[in-house]
Coordinates of C-alpha atoms in Angstrom, one line a residue:
Chain A
M19 CA -13.9 -11.6 -14.4
T20 CA -15.9 -8.6 -15.6
T21 CA -18.7 -9.5 -13.3
I22 CA -16.3 -9.7 -10.3
F23 CA -14.8 -6.3 -11.2
K24 CA -18.2 -4.8 -11.7
L25 CA -19.5 -6.2 -8.4
A26 CA -16.3 -5.1 -6.6
W27 CA -16.4 -1.6 -8.1
R28 CA -20.0 -1.0 -7.3
N29 CA -19.5 -2.3 -3.8
V30 CA -16.7 0.2 -3.3
W31 CA -19.3 3.0 -3.8
R32 CA -22.1 1.2 -2.0
N33 CA -21.3 2.6 1.4
R34 CA -19.6 5.9 0.6
R35 CA -18.9 6.8 4.2
R36 CA -17.1 3.5 4.8
T37 CA -15.2 3.8 1.5
F38 CA -14.1 7.4 2.4
I39 CA -13.0 6.2 5.9
T40 CA -10.9 3.4 4.5
M41 CA -9.5 5.6 1.7
A42 CA -8.7 8.3 4.3
S43 CA -6.8 5.7 6.4
I44 CA -4.7 4.8 3.3
F45 CA -4.4 8.4 2.2
F46 CA -3.0 9.6 5.5
A47 CA -0.8 6.5 5.7
V48 CA 0.9 7.2 2.4
L49 CA 1.0 11.0 3.1
L50 CA 2.6 10.6 6.5
S51 CA 5.0 7.9 5.7
A52 CA 6.1 9.6 2.4
F53 CA 6.6 12.9 4.3
M54 CA 8.5 11.2 7.0
V55 CA 10.9 9.4 4.6
A56 CA 11.2 12.5 2.4
F57 CA 12.1 14.6 5.5
Q58 CA 14.6 12.0 6.8
K59 CA 16.3 11.4 3.4
G60 CA 16.3 15.1 2.5
A61 CA 17.9 16.1 5.8
W62 CA 20.7 13.5 5.3
D63 CA 21.2 14.3 1.7
R64 CA 21.6 17.9 2.7
M65 CA 24.0 17.1 5.5
I66 CA 26.1 15.0 3.1
D67 CA 26.0 17.7 0.4
N68 CA 27.0 20.2 3.1
V69 CA 30.1 18.2 4.1
V70 CA 30.9 17.2 0.5
G71 CA 30.3 20.8 -0.7
Y72 CA 32.3 22.4 2.1
Y73 CA 35.5 20.6 1.4
F74 CA 35.7 16.8 0.7
G75 CA 34.0 16.3 -2.7
Y76 CA 32.1 13.1 -3.5
A77 CA 35.4 11.2 -4.0
Q78 CA 39.1 11.7 -3.7
V79 CA 42.3 10.2 -5.1
H80 CA 45.4 9.9 -2.9
Q81 CA 48.6 8.0 -2.9
E82 CA 48.0 4.6 -1.4
G83 CA 47.9 4.8 2.4
Y84 CA 47.6 8.6 2.6
W85 CA 44.1 8.6 4.2
K86 CA 45.4 6.5 7.1
E87 CA 48.5 8.5 7.6
Q88 CA 48.1 12.0 6.2
S89 CA 51.6 13.2 5.5
I90 CA 53.0 15.6 3.0
D91 CA 55.5 13.0 2.2
K92 CA 52.8 11.0 0.5
A93 CA 52.4 13.8 -2.1
F94 CA 52.4 12.6 -5.8
A95 CA 52.5 13.9 -9.3
I96 CA 49.1 13.7 -10.9
P97 CA 49.2 10.7 -13.2
A98 CA 48.3 11.0 -16.8
E99 CA 45.4 8.6 -16.3
L100 CA 43.8 11.0 -13.8
Q101 CA 44.3 14.0 -16.0
S102 CA 42.7 12.5 -19.1
T103 CA 40.4 9.6 -18.2
P104 CA 37.9 11.3 -15.9
Q105 CA 36.9 14.0 -18.3
D106 CA 36.8 11.7 -21.3
I107 CA 34.6 9.1 -19.6
H108 CA 32.6 10.5 -16.8
H109 CA 32.7 14.3 -17.2
I110 CA 34.6 14.5 -14.0
R111 CA 36.5 17.7 -13.2
I112 CA 39.5 17.3 -10.9
V113 CA 40.4 19.6 -8.1
P114 CA 44.1 19.1 -7.2
R115 CA 45.2 20.0 -3.7
I116 CA 48.3 19.9 -1.6
E117 CA 47.4 19.9 2.1
S118 CA 49.4 19.9 5.3
F119 CA 49.4 21.5 8.7
A120 CA 51.3 24.6 9.5
L121 CA 51.9 27.1 12.2
A122 CA 50.3 30.5 11.4
S123 CA 51.6 33.6 13.0
H124 CA 50.7 37.3 13.1
E125 CA 52.2 39.8 15.5
N126 CA 51.9 38.1 18.9
Y127 CA 49.4 35.5 17.9
T128 CA 50.2 31.9 16.7
T129 CA 47.9 29.1 15.8
G130 CA 47.8 25.7 14.0
V131 CA 46.1 25.8 10.6
L132 CA 45.5 23.5 7.6
V133 CA 47.1 24.9 4.6
V134 CA 45.3 24.0 1.4
G135 CA 47.0 24.7 -1.9
T136 CA 44.4 24.5 -4.6
D137 CA 43.4 25.7 -8.1
P138 CA 41.1 28.6 -7.2
V139 CA 38.9 28.1 -10.3
A140 CA 38.6 24.3 -9.9
E141 CA 38.1 24.7 -6.1
D142 CA 35.3 27.2 -6.6
S143 CA 33.5 24.9 -9.1
L144 CA 33.5 22.2 -6.4
T145 CA 33.0 23.9 -3.1
K146 CA 31.8 27.4 -4.2
L147 CA 34.4 28.8 -2.0
S148 CA 34.1 32.3 -3.5
T149 CA 30.5 32.6 -2.2
R150 CA 31.9 32.2 1.3
V151 CA 34.0 35.4 1.1
I152 CA 32.8 37.8 3.7
S153 CA 35.6 40.3 3.4
G154 CA 38.1 41.1 0.7
R155 CA 38.1 39.0 -2.5
Y156 CA 38.5 35.5 -3.7
L157 CA 42.0 34.0 -4.7
L158 CA 43.4 34.5 -8.1
P159 CA 45.4 31.7 -9.7
G160 CA 49.1 31.9 -9.0
E161 CA 49.0 35.0 -6.9
E162 CA 51.0 35.3 -3.7
G163 CA 48.1 35.7 -1.3
A164 CA 46.1 33.8 1.2
L165 CA 42.4 33.3 1.9
I166 CA 41.7 32.6 5.6
A167 CA 38.8 31.4 7.5
E168 CA 36.9 33.8 9.7
G169 CA 37.7 32.1 13.0
I170 CA 41.5 32.4 12.3
A171 CA 41.0 36.1 11.5
Q172 CA 39.1 36.7 14.7
N173 CA 41.5 34.7 16.9
M174 CA 44.6 36.4 15.4
K175 CA 43.1 39.8 14.9
L176 CA 43.8 39.6 11.2
G177 CA 42.2 41.6 8.5
V178 CA 42.4 41.9 4.7
N179 CA 45.8 43.1 3.5
D180 CA 47.5 42.0 6.8
T181 CA 50.3 39.5 6.4
L182 CA 50.1 35.9 7.6
V183 CA 53.3 34.1 8.3
L184 CA 53.3 30.3 7.8
I185 CA 55.9 27.9 9.1
S186 CA 55.8 24.1 8.5
Q187 CA 57.7 21.0 7.6
G188 CA 57.6 20.6 3.9
Y189 CA 58.1 17.6 1.5
H190 CA 60.6 15.1 2.8
G191 CA 61.6 17.3 5.7
V192 CA 62.4 20.6 4.0
N193 CA 61.8 23.8 5.9
A194 CA 58.6 25.5 4.8
A195 CA 58.2 29.2 5.5
G196 CA 56.5 32.1 3.8
K197 CA 54.5 35.2 4.3
Y198 CA 51.4 35.9 2.5
P199 CA 49.1 39.0 2.3
I200 CA 45.5 38.2 3.2
V201 CA 43.3 38.8 0.1
G202 CA 40.1 37.6 1.7
I203 CA 38.3 36.1 4.6
V204 CA 35.8 33.2 4.2
N205 CA 33.2 31.9 6.6
F206 CA 32.2 28.3 7.1
P207 CA 29.1 27.2 9.1
S208 CA 31.3 24.6 10.6
P209 CA 33.4 25.9 13.5
D210 CA 35.9 23.2 12.9
L211 CA 36.6 24.5 9.4
N212 CA 36.3 28.1 10.5
K213 CA 39.2 27.9 12.9
R214 CA 41.8 26.1 10.7
M215 CA 41.4 26.7 7.0
V216 CA 44.0 28.7 5.0
Y217 CA 43.9 28.6 1.2
L218 CA 46.8 29.4 -1.1
P219 CA 46.9 29.0 -4.9
L220 CA 48.2 25.6 -5.8
E221 CA 51.5 26.6 -7.2
V222 CA 52.2 28.9 -4.3
A223 CA 51.5 26.2 -1.8
Q224 CA 53.6 23.7 -3.7
Y225 CA 56.5 26.1 -3.6
F226 CA 55.9 26.7 0.1
F227 CA 56.0 22.9 0.9
G228 CA 58.9 22.3 -1.5
A229 CA 56.8 20.0 -3.5
E230 CA 56.6 21.4 -6.9
N231 CA 54.1 19.8 -9.2
L232 CA 53.0 17.4 -6.4
V233 CA 49.6 17.1 -4.8
T234 CA 48.4 15.2 -1.8
T235 CA 44.8 14.9 -2.8
V236 CA 42.8 15.1 -6.0
A237 CA 39.2 15.8 -5.2
L238 CA 36.7 14.8 -7.8
N239 CA 34.0 17.2 -8.9
L240 CA 30.9 15.1 -9.9
E241 CA 27.5 16.1 -10.9
N242 CA 25.8 14.3 -8.0
K243 CA 26.0 11.2 -5.7
D244 CA 24.7 8.9 -8.4
A245 CA 27.7 9.6 -10.6
V246 CA 30.1 8.5 -7.8
P247 CA 30.1 4.6 -8.1
P248 CA 30.7 4.5 -11.9
A249 CA 33.4 7.2 -11.6
V250 CA 35.2 5.5 -8.7
K251 CA 35.0 2.2 -10.5
A252 CA 36.4 3.6 -13.8
L253 CA 39.2 5.4 -11.9
R254 CA 40.2 2.3 -9.9
K255 CA 40.4 0.5 -13.2
A256 CA 42.3 3.2 -15.0
L257 CA 44.9 4.0 -12.3
P258 CA 47.9 1.6 -11.6
S259 CA 46.8 -0.8 -8.9
G260 CA 48.5 -0.5 -5.5
E261 CA 49.8 3.0 -6.1
Y262 CA 46.7 5.1 -5.6
E263 CA 43.6 4.9 -3.4
V264 CA 40.3 6.1 -4.9
M265 CA 37.8 6.7 -2.0
D266 CA 34.2 7.7 -2.3
W267 CA 32.5 10.0 0.3
K268 CA 31.3 7.0 2.3
Q269 CA 34.8 5.9 2.8
L270 CA 36.0 9.4 3.4
M271 CA 33.4 10.0 6.1
P272 CA 32.7 6.7 7.9
D273 CA 31.5 8.5 11.0
L274 CA 28.9 10.3 9.0
M275 CA 27.8 7.0 7.4
K276 CA 27.5 5.4 10.8
A277 CA 25.4 8.3 12.1
R278 CA 23.2 8.1 9.1
E279 CA 22.7 4.4 9.5
A280 CA 21.9 4.9 13.2
D281 CA 19.4 7.6 12.4
A282 CA 17.9 5.5 9.6
A283 CA 17.4 2.6 12.0
G284 CA 15.5 4.9 14.3
A285 CA 13.5 6.2 11.4
Y286 CA 12.6 2.7 10.2
L287 CA 11.4 1.9 13.7
M288 CA 9.2 5.0 13.7
L289 CA 8.0 4.0 10.2
F290 CA 7.3 0.5 11.4
V291 CA 5.2 1.9 14.3
L292 CA 3.4 4.1 11.8
Y293 CA 2.7 1.1 9.6
V294 CA 1.4 -0.9 12.5
I295 CA -1.0 2.0 13.5
I296 CA -2.0 2.3 9.8
A297 CA -2.5 -1.4 9.5
F298 CA -4.8 -1.5 12.5
G299 CA -6.8 1.4 11.1
I300 CA -7.3 -0.3 7.8
Y301 CA -8.0 -3.6 9.5
G302 CA -10.7 -2.0 11.6
T303 CA -12.6 -0.8 8.6
I304 CA -12.2 -4.2 6.8
L305 CA -13.3 -6.0 10.0
M306 CA -16.4 -3.7 10.2
M307 CA -17.2 -4.3 6.5
T308 CA -16.8 -8.0 6.8
K309 CA -19.1 -8.2 9.8
E310 CA -21.7 -5.9 8.2
R311 CA -21.8 -8.1 5.1
E312 CA -21.8 -11.6 6.6
Y313 CA -25.5 -12.0 5.8
E314 CA -24.9 -11.0 2.2
F315 CA -22.0 -13.4 1.9
G316 CA -24.3 -16.2 3.3
V317 CA -26.9 -15.4 0.6
L318 CA -24.3 -15.3 -2.2
I319 CA -22.9 -18.7 -1.2
S320 CA -26.5 -20.1 -0.9
I321 CA -27.4 -19.1 -4.4
G322 CA -24.3 -20.8 -5.8
M323 CA -21.3 -18.4 -5.7
K324 CA -18.2 -20.3 -4.9
R325 CA -16.4 -19.1 -1.8
L326 CA -13.1 -18.4 -3.6
K327 CA -14.9 -16.3 -6.2
L328 CA -16.7 -14.4 -3.5
G329 CA -13.5 -13.9 -1.6
A330 CA -11.8 -12.7 -4.8
T331 CA -14.6 -10.2 -5.3
I332 CA -14.1 -8.8 -1.8
W333 CA -10.3 -8.9 -2.1
I334 CA -10.5 -6.9 -5.4
E335 CA -13.0 -4.5 -3.7
I336 CA -10.4 -3.8 -1.0
I337 CA -7.6 -3.7 -3.5
L338 CA -9.5 -1.0 -5.5
L339 CA -9.8 1.0 -2.3
G340 CA -6.1 0.5 -1.7
I341 CA -5.2 1.7 -5.2
L342 CA -7.5 4.7 -4.9
G343 CA -6.3 5.6 -1.4
S344 CA -2.6 5.2 -2.4
I345 CA -3.1 7.3 -5.5
A346 CA -4.8 10.0 -3.4
G347 CA -2.0 9.7 -0.8
I348 CA 0.6 10.2 -3.5
L349 CA -1.3 13.2 -4.9
G350 CA -1.6 14.6 -1.4
A351 CA 2.0 14.0 -0.6
I352 CA 3.5 15.6 -3.7
P353 CA 2.5 19.2 -3.0
L354 CA 3.4 18.8 0.7
V355 CA 6.8 17.3 0.1
Y356 CA 7.4 19.8 -2.8
Y357 CA 6.6 22.7 -0.5
F358 CA 9.1 21.6 2.1
N359 CA 11.6 20.9 -0.6
T360 CA 11.4 24.4 -1.9
H361 CA 10.7 26.0 1.6
P362 CA 13.0 23.9 3.8
L363 CA 12.5 23.8 7.5
D364 CA 15.0 26.4 8.8
L365 CA 15.9 25.8 12.5
S366 CA 17.9 29.0 12.6
Q367 CA 14.6 30.9 12.6
M368 CA 13.3 28.8 15.5
S369 CA 16.1 28.2 17.9
E370 CA 19.5 29.6 18.3
E371 CA 20.5 26.7 20.5
A372 CA 19.6 24.1 17.8
T373 CA 21.4 26.2 15.2
G374 CA 24.5 26.2 17.4
I375 CA 24.4 22.4 17.8
Y376 CA 24.1 21.8 14.1
E377 CA 26.8 24.3 13.2
K378 CA 29.1 22.7 15.7
W379 CA 28.7 19.5 13.7
G380 CA 29.4 21.3 10.5
F381 CA 25.9 21.4 9.1
D382 CA 23.7 24.3 8.4
P383 CA 20.4 23.9 10.2
I384 CA 18.2 23.7 7.1
F385 CA 16.2 20.6 6.4
P386 CA 14.6 20.2 3.0
T387 CA 12.5 17.2 2.1
A388 CA 13.8 14.9 -0.7
F389 CA 11.5 15.4 -3.7
E390 CA 12.2 12.1 -5.5
P391 CA 9.8 9.6 -7.2
G392 CA 11.0 6.8 -5.0
V393 CA 9.8 8.6 -1.8
F394 CA 6.2 8.5 -3.1
W395 CA 5.9 5.2 -4.9
V396 CA 7.8 3.1 -2.4
Q397 CA 5.6 4.3 0.5
A398 CA 2.4 4.0 -1.6
L399 CA 3.5 0.4 -2.5
V400 CA 4.2 -0.5 1.1
V401 CA 0.8 0.8 2.3
F402 CA -0.8 -0.9 -0.7
L403 CA 0.8 -4.2 0.2
I404 CA -0.3 -3.8 3.8
T405 CA -3.9 -3.3 2.5
A406 CA -3.5 -6.2 0.1
V407 CA -2.4 -8.6 2.9
L408 CA -5.2 -7.4 5.2
A409 CA -7.7 -7.9 2.4
F410 CA -7.2 -11.6 2.9
Y411 CA -9.1 -11.4 6.1
P412 CA -12.6 -11.4 4.5
L413 CA -11.4 -14.3 2.3
L414 CA -10.5 -16.4 5.3
K415 CA -13.8 -15.4 6.9
I416 CA -15.7 -16.4 3.8
I417 CA -13.9 -19.8 3.5
R418 CA -15.1 -20.6 7.1
L419 CA -18.5 -19.0 6.7
K420 CA -21.6 -21.2 7.4
P421 CA -24.4 -19.7 5.2
V422 CA -27.2 -20.7 7.5
E423 CA -25.5 -19.1 10.6
A424 CA -24.6 -16.0 8.5
M425 CA -28.1 -15.5 7.3
R426 CA -29.5 -16.2 10.8
A427 CA -27.3 -13.4 12.2
Chain B
M21 CA -36.8 -38.5 -12.0
K22 CA -36.6 -35.1 -10.4
N23 CA -37.7 -35.5 -6.8
I24 CA -36.6 -34.8 -3.3
I25 CA -36.3 -37.8 -0.8
T26 CA -35.4 -37.3 2.8
K27 CA -34.8 -40.3 5.0
G28 CA -34.7 -40.1 8.8
I29 CA -33.6 -36.5 8.8
T30 CA -32.6 -35.5 12.3
K31 CA -31.0 -32.2 13.3
V32 CA -29.8 -31.6 16.8
Y33 CA -28.3 -28.2 17.7
N34 CA -25.8 -27.8 20.5
P35 CA -25.3 -31.6 20.8
D36 CA -22.5 -31.2 23.3
T37 CA -24.1 -28.6 25.6
I38 CA -27.8 -28.2 25.7
P39 CA -29.1 -30.3 22.8
V40 CA -32.1 -28.9 20.9
V41 CA -33.8 -31.3 18.6
A42 CA -35.0 -29.3 15.6
L43 CA -35.9 -32.2 13.3
D44 CA -36.6 -35.7 14.5
G45 CA -36.5 -38.5 11.8
V46 CA -38.3 -36.7 9.0
D47 CA -39.1 -39.0 6.0
L48 CA -40.4 -37.1 3.0
E49 CA -40.8 -37.4 -0.8
I50 CA -41.6 -34.4 -3.0
E51 CA -42.2 -35.0 -6.7
Q52 CA -41.6 -32.8 -9.6
G53 CA -44.4 -30.2 -10.2
E54 CA -45.6 -30.1 -6.6
F55 CA -46.7 -26.9 -5.0
T56 CA -46.0 -27.8 -1.4
A57 CA -46.3 -25.8 1.8
I58 CA -44.4 -26.9 4.9
V59 CA -46.3 -25.4 7.8
G60 CA -46.1 -25.4 11.6
P61 CA -45.7 -23.2 14.6
S62 CA -42.5 -21.2 15.2
G63 CA -39.7 -23.5 16.2
S64 CA -41.3 -26.6 14.6
G65 CA -38.3 -27.0 12.2
K66 CA -39.7 -25.6 8.9
T67 CA -36.7 -23.5 8.1
T68 CA -34.2 -26.1 9.3
L69 CA -35.9 -28.7 7.0
L70 CA -35.8 -26.3 4.1
N71 CA -32.1 -25.5 4.7
I72 CA -31.2 -29.2 4.9
I73 CA -33.1 -30.0 1.7
G74 CA -31.4 -27.1 0.0
G75 CA -27.9 -28.2 1.2
L76 CA -27.3 -25.1 3.2
D77 CA -27.1 -27.1 6.4
K78 CA -26.1 -30.7 7.2
P79 CA -28.4 -33.1 9.1
S80 CA -27.1 -34.7 12.3
H81 CA -28.5 -38.0 10.9
G82 CA -30.3 -39.1 7.8
S83 CA -29.9 -38.4 4.1
V84 CA -31.3 -36.1 1.5
T85 CA -31.4 -37.2 -2.1
I86 CA -32.2 -34.8 -4.9
S87 CA -32.9 -36.1 -8.4
G88 CA -31.0 -39.2 -7.6
T89 CA -28.0 -37.5 -6.0
E90 CA -27.4 -37.8 -2.3
I91 CA -26.3 -34.3 -1.2
T92 CA -25.7 -34.9 2.5
K93 CA -22.3 -36.3 2.0
M94 CA -21.2 -33.8 -0.6
R95 CA -18.1 -31.6 -0.1
D96 CA -18.8 -27.9 0.3
N97 CA -17.6 -26.9 -3.2
K98 CA -19.6 -29.7 -4.9
L99 CA -22.6 -28.7 -2.9
I100 CA -22.4 -25.1 -4.0
E101 CA -22.1 -26.2 -7.6
F102 CA -25.1 -28.6 -7.1
R103 CA -27.2 -25.8 -5.6
K104 CA -26.4 -23.5 -8.4
E105 CA -27.6 -26.0 -11.0
H106 CA -30.5 -27.7 -9.3
I107 CA -32.0 -25.5 -6.5
G108 CA -33.4 -22.0 -6.5
F109 CA -33.9 -20.1 -3.3
V110 CA -36.4 -17.4 -2.4
F111 CA -35.7 -15.8 1.0
Q112 CA -38.0 -14.0 3.4
A113 CA -35.9 -10.8 3.2
Y114 CA -35.6 -11.0 -0.6
N115 CA -31.7 -10.9 -0.4
L116 CA -31.1 -9.3 -3.7
I117 CA -27.6 -7.9 -4.4
P118 CA -28.1 -4.2 -3.7
V119 CA -25.5 -2.9 -6.1
L120 CA -26.9 -4.8 -9.1
T121 CA -30.1 -3.8 -11.1
A122 CA -33.1 -6.1 -11.3
E123 CA -31.8 -7.4 -14.6
E124 CA -28.3 -8.0 -13.3
N125 CA -29.7 -9.8 -10.2
V126 CA -31.6 -12.2 -12.3
E127 CA -28.7 -12.7 -14.7
F128 CA -26.2 -13.2 -11.8
V129 CA -26.6 -17.0 -11.2
M130 CA -26.5 -17.6 -15.0
L131 CA -23.2 -15.7 -15.1
L132 CA -21.9 -18.0 -12.4
Q133 CA -23.0 -20.9 -14.6
N134 CA -21.1 -19.3 -17.5
R135 CA -24.2 -19.3 -19.8
P136 CA -23.7 -17.5 -23.1
S137 CA -24.6 -13.9 -23.2
A138 CA -27.5 -14.2 -25.7
E139 CA -29.1 -17.0 -23.6
R140 CA -28.8 -14.9 -20.4
D141 CA -30.4 -11.9 -22.1
Q142 CA -33.3 -13.8 -23.4
R143 CA -33.9 -15.7 -20.2
T144 CA -33.7 -12.5 -18.1
T145 CA -36.1 -10.7 -20.3
E146 CA -38.6 -13.7 -20.2
L147 CA -38.4 -14.0 -16.5
L148 CA -38.8 -10.3 -15.7
E149 CA -41.8 -10.2 -18.1
A150 CA -43.2 -13.3 -16.4
V151 CA -43.0 -11.7 -12.9
G152 CA -44.4 -8.4 -14.3
L153 CA -41.3 -6.3 -14.0
G154 CA -40.3 -5.9 -17.6
D155 CA -40.2 -2.2 -17.1
K156 CA -38.0 -2.3 -14.0
R157 CA -35.0 -4.1 -15.4
N158 CA -32.6 -1.3 -14.9
T159 CA -33.9 -0.5 -11.4
R160 CA -31.8 -1.3 -8.3
P161 CA -33.5 -3.1 -5.4
A162 CA -33.6 -0.1 -3.2
Q163 CA -35.9 1.6 -5.7
L164 CA -38.3 -1.4 -5.7
S165 CA -41.1 -2.1 -3.3
G166 CA -41.0 -5.2 -1.1
G167 CA -43.3 -7.1 -3.4
Q168 CA -41.4 -6.1 -6.5
Q169 CA -38.1 -7.2 -4.8
Q170 CA -39.6 -10.6 -4.0
R171 CA -40.7 -11.0 -7.6
V172 CA -37.2 -10.3 -8.7
A173 CA -36.0 -12.8 -6.2
V174 CA -38.4 -15.4 -7.7
A175 CA -37.1 -14.6 -11.2
R176 CA -33.5 -14.9 -9.9
A177 CA -34.3 -18.3 -8.4
L178 CA -35.9 -19.5 -11.7
A179 CA -33.1 -18.1 -13.9
P180 CA -30.7 -21.2 -13.7
K181 CA -33.7 -23.5 -14.5
P182 CA -33.5 -25.3 -11.2
D183 CA -35.3 -28.6 -10.4
F184 CA -36.8 -27.0 -7.3
I185 CA -37.6 -23.7 -5.8
L186 CA -37.3 -23.6 -2.0
A187 CA -39.0 -20.5 -0.5
D188 CA -38.5 -19.7 3.1
E189 CA -41.5 -17.5 4.3
P190 CA -41.6 -15.7 1.0
T191 CA -44.6 -13.6 1.9
A192 CA -43.7 -12.7 5.5
N193 CA -42.7 -9.2 4.6
L194 CA -45.3 -8.5 2.0
D195 CA -48.7 -6.8 2.1
S196 CA -51.9 -8.6 1.0
K197 CA -51.8 -7.3 -2.6
S198 CA -48.2 -8.1 -3.1
T199 CA -48.7 -11.6 -1.6
E200 CA -51.6 -12.3 -3.9
N201 CA -49.6 -11.1 -6.9
L202 CA -46.6 -13.2 -6.0
L203 CA -48.6 -16.3 -5.3
D204 CA -50.4 -15.8 -8.7
I205 CA -47.0 -15.7 -10.5
M206 CA -45.7 -18.8 -8.7
A207 CA -48.9 -20.7 -9.2
R208 CA -48.8 -19.9 -12.9
L209 CA -45.2 -20.9 -13.2
N210 CA -46.0 -24.2 -11.4
H211 CA -49.0 -24.8 -13.5
E212 CA -47.8 -23.8 -16.9
E213 CA -44.1 -24.7 -16.7
G214 CA -44.2 -27.5 -14.1
I215 CA -41.8 -25.8 -11.7
T216 CA -41.7 -27.4 -8.3
F217 CA -42.2 -25.0 -5.3
V218 CA -41.6 -25.9 -1.7
F219 CA -42.5 -23.2 0.8
S220 CA -42.0 -23.0 4.5
T221 CA -44.7 -20.7 5.8
H222 CA -47.3 -20.0 8.3
D223 CA -49.1 -17.5 6.1
Q224 CA -52.7 -18.9 5.6
R225 CA -52.9 -17.3 2.2
V226 CA -50.0 -19.4 1.0
I227 CA -51.3 -22.5 2.7
D228 CA -54.7 -22.0 0.9
R229 CA -52.9 -22.0 -2.5
A230 CA -50.8 -25.1 -1.9
H231 CA -51.6 -28.5 -3.3
R232 CA -49.9 -30.3 -0.5
V233 CA -49.5 -29.2 3.1
I234 CA -47.0 -30.9 5.4
T235 CA -47.4 -29.9 9.0
L236 CA -44.4 -30.1 11.3
V237 CA -44.7 -30.2 15.1
D238 CA -41.7 -30.5 17.3
G239 CA -39.5 -31.5 14.4
K240 CA -41.8 -34.4 13.3
I241 CA -44.2 -34.6 10.4
A242 CA -47.6 -34.4 12.1
T243 CA -49.8 -34.4 9.0
D244 CA -49.1 -34.6 5.2
E245 CA -52.3 -33.8 3.2
L246 CA -53.2 -33.1 -0.3
Q247 CA -55.8 -30.4 -0.9
N248 CA -57.5 -28.6 -3.7
P249 CA -56.2 -25.1 -3.8
E250 CA -58.6 -22.2 -3.6
K251 CA -57.6 -20.8 -7.0

C-alpha cells in the first residue's frame, strides 16, 4: 500500500502543469458552487429573517382554527403552560398580541388598519420595532398612545402628537372605539406593513377590543431557526391538545416556502449545469493523462503489475488531486463567502427599480452569503465525489489495455 | 527444466480485414543459460515472437511452454503473475518508472512479489553494483544517460530472479561505448550466474556476442546457428 501511495503521490507532481490544471478545475468548481449555494441560501435566510423579524416571529401560538379564520372572537387567555414551559425548557420568550382590523380616522381621512396590541418591551426584543421609529418615540408599557406606520401617517396627514381615532368591532361583537395620541411613527421596508400597522400597548388594545387579559396570538421569540423544531414540539406536547395551534414560520408563510422551493429548484438546476461543466473539465484532464500514459501502463503490466493494482494507483493519484483541489477550493471560497457575508450585495446602491421590487415584496434588497460550514464541505464533497467517480475511467481503460498495443503506440 | 518451447507459433494480424502473417509456424527450443539473438530484417517477426514468448501477446495458433507451463492458454491475471515470477523484460526505450529512483525501479518488481525488505535491499544493492551503478542508486531516470538507464532496466529485469530475460532491441538507442558496456554486463551475468538472455536485435555488435543466432525471415525461422562469440 505504501508503494501505491508513494507512486501515486510522486505521479501527482510528475507533470506539474497537468496537476495544476486539474487542481484548478476542482478549485474553481468548489469555489463557484460554494459561492452559488452560499449566495442562494444567504439571500433566502435573510428574506425569512426579514419577514420573521418584521412581524411574524419564528413560531406562533393561537387558539385552534385562528389562522384559517382570523377573528378577534378567537382570542384566548394565555394558558399557564405557555407562560411557564417555554422559558423553563427552551429559553423562549413570548410576545403576546391582540390583533384585529379597525377603521382609523383623522380629520377628513379614514383608512383600514391592523391594530396590534403588544407588550412594547417583548415586541421590541422580537422585532426591534423601536429601531424603526423615524419620528417621535417608541411606545411605553401601558400608556394611552399609538405608534403608527409611516404610510398611514402620510396618507392621513398625521404627525406625532396628533390624535388617531379607531373604530372596530370588539370581542364577541362589542363596540370598540377610542382615540389615541400618536407617540411615534415607524417605517417598514414592506409597503404592505407600512400602510396598515398601528401599535398600541397590550393592555390598552385589550381594553379597546373589550377583551381584557385575552390575546389572539402569542409570537415566540427564539434565538434562531434551529431552535424552532424542538420548541414547537415541546409546546405542542405541553399545551392541551385540540385547543391551541402551534405553527412554525413555514406554516405561517406557506407562500414564502413555495417561492423558496421554486427558487431552490432553479438553483439546483444551475448547480447541476455547473457540475456537468466541471465534470467535463476534470474528465478532459483525466482523459489526457490516461492517453499520455498508456505506454507506461503497458510497461507496468508487462513487468508484472496487476491491472487492478495499477488502476488503484492511478485512482489514488486522481483522488489525491481531488483532495488537494477540494481543500484549495474550500480555502479559496472561505474568504470570498466571508467577504460577501460581511459586505452583502446591496441592490439599493445599484438599481432603484430592483430596490422597489424587493421592497414591494417586503424584503430589503440586501443579499449576504450564508457563511456556514455546510456550504463549503458539502460542495467540496460533491466535487470530490464527481472526481472520484471520473477517476474510474483510467481503471476501466487499464482493465481493457493490451500491453503490446499500448507499447506500440 | 527451465526452458522455452514454442510449437507451431503463428500470428496473424487483422485476420478479418487484410491479414498480415507476422509469424508462420515457428518451432523453437531455448535452454537455460543460452545467450541467444533473434535476428532478421524489419518486419520479420522478431518483436512479435519475443512478445508471444513473454506472454505479452497471444499467438493465433500454436503454443508456448515455459519451464513446463503452457502460457498461451493462461488467463490474463495468471499470466501477469507468471511474468512477474519467471520472465524479465528489457525494452528498447528502457521504460523505467520516471518518478522512482534507480534503486526504487530495481526494487519495484520485488515489491510486487512481496519480498521481505531486507532481501529487497540486499538484492537491489547487488544488482546495481553488478551493472556498475552503485553510486547512482538515488538518481531518477531523467538524470541518467541512455546507457545507464538501460543498465538499470537490466538490473530491474534481473531483480525477481526470473528464468529468462527477454530483451527487445536493447541497444537500439545506445552509443557504441554504452552498447559494449551493457553487453559486457549481460555476458558476465550469463556466464557467471547462468542467466538466460534472449534478444531480438539487428545490431551486429549484439549478434557477434551471441552464442546462438536465430534468423527470422517473413515470420519463419530461416537459420538457427550456434557460434563462438567474439569475446
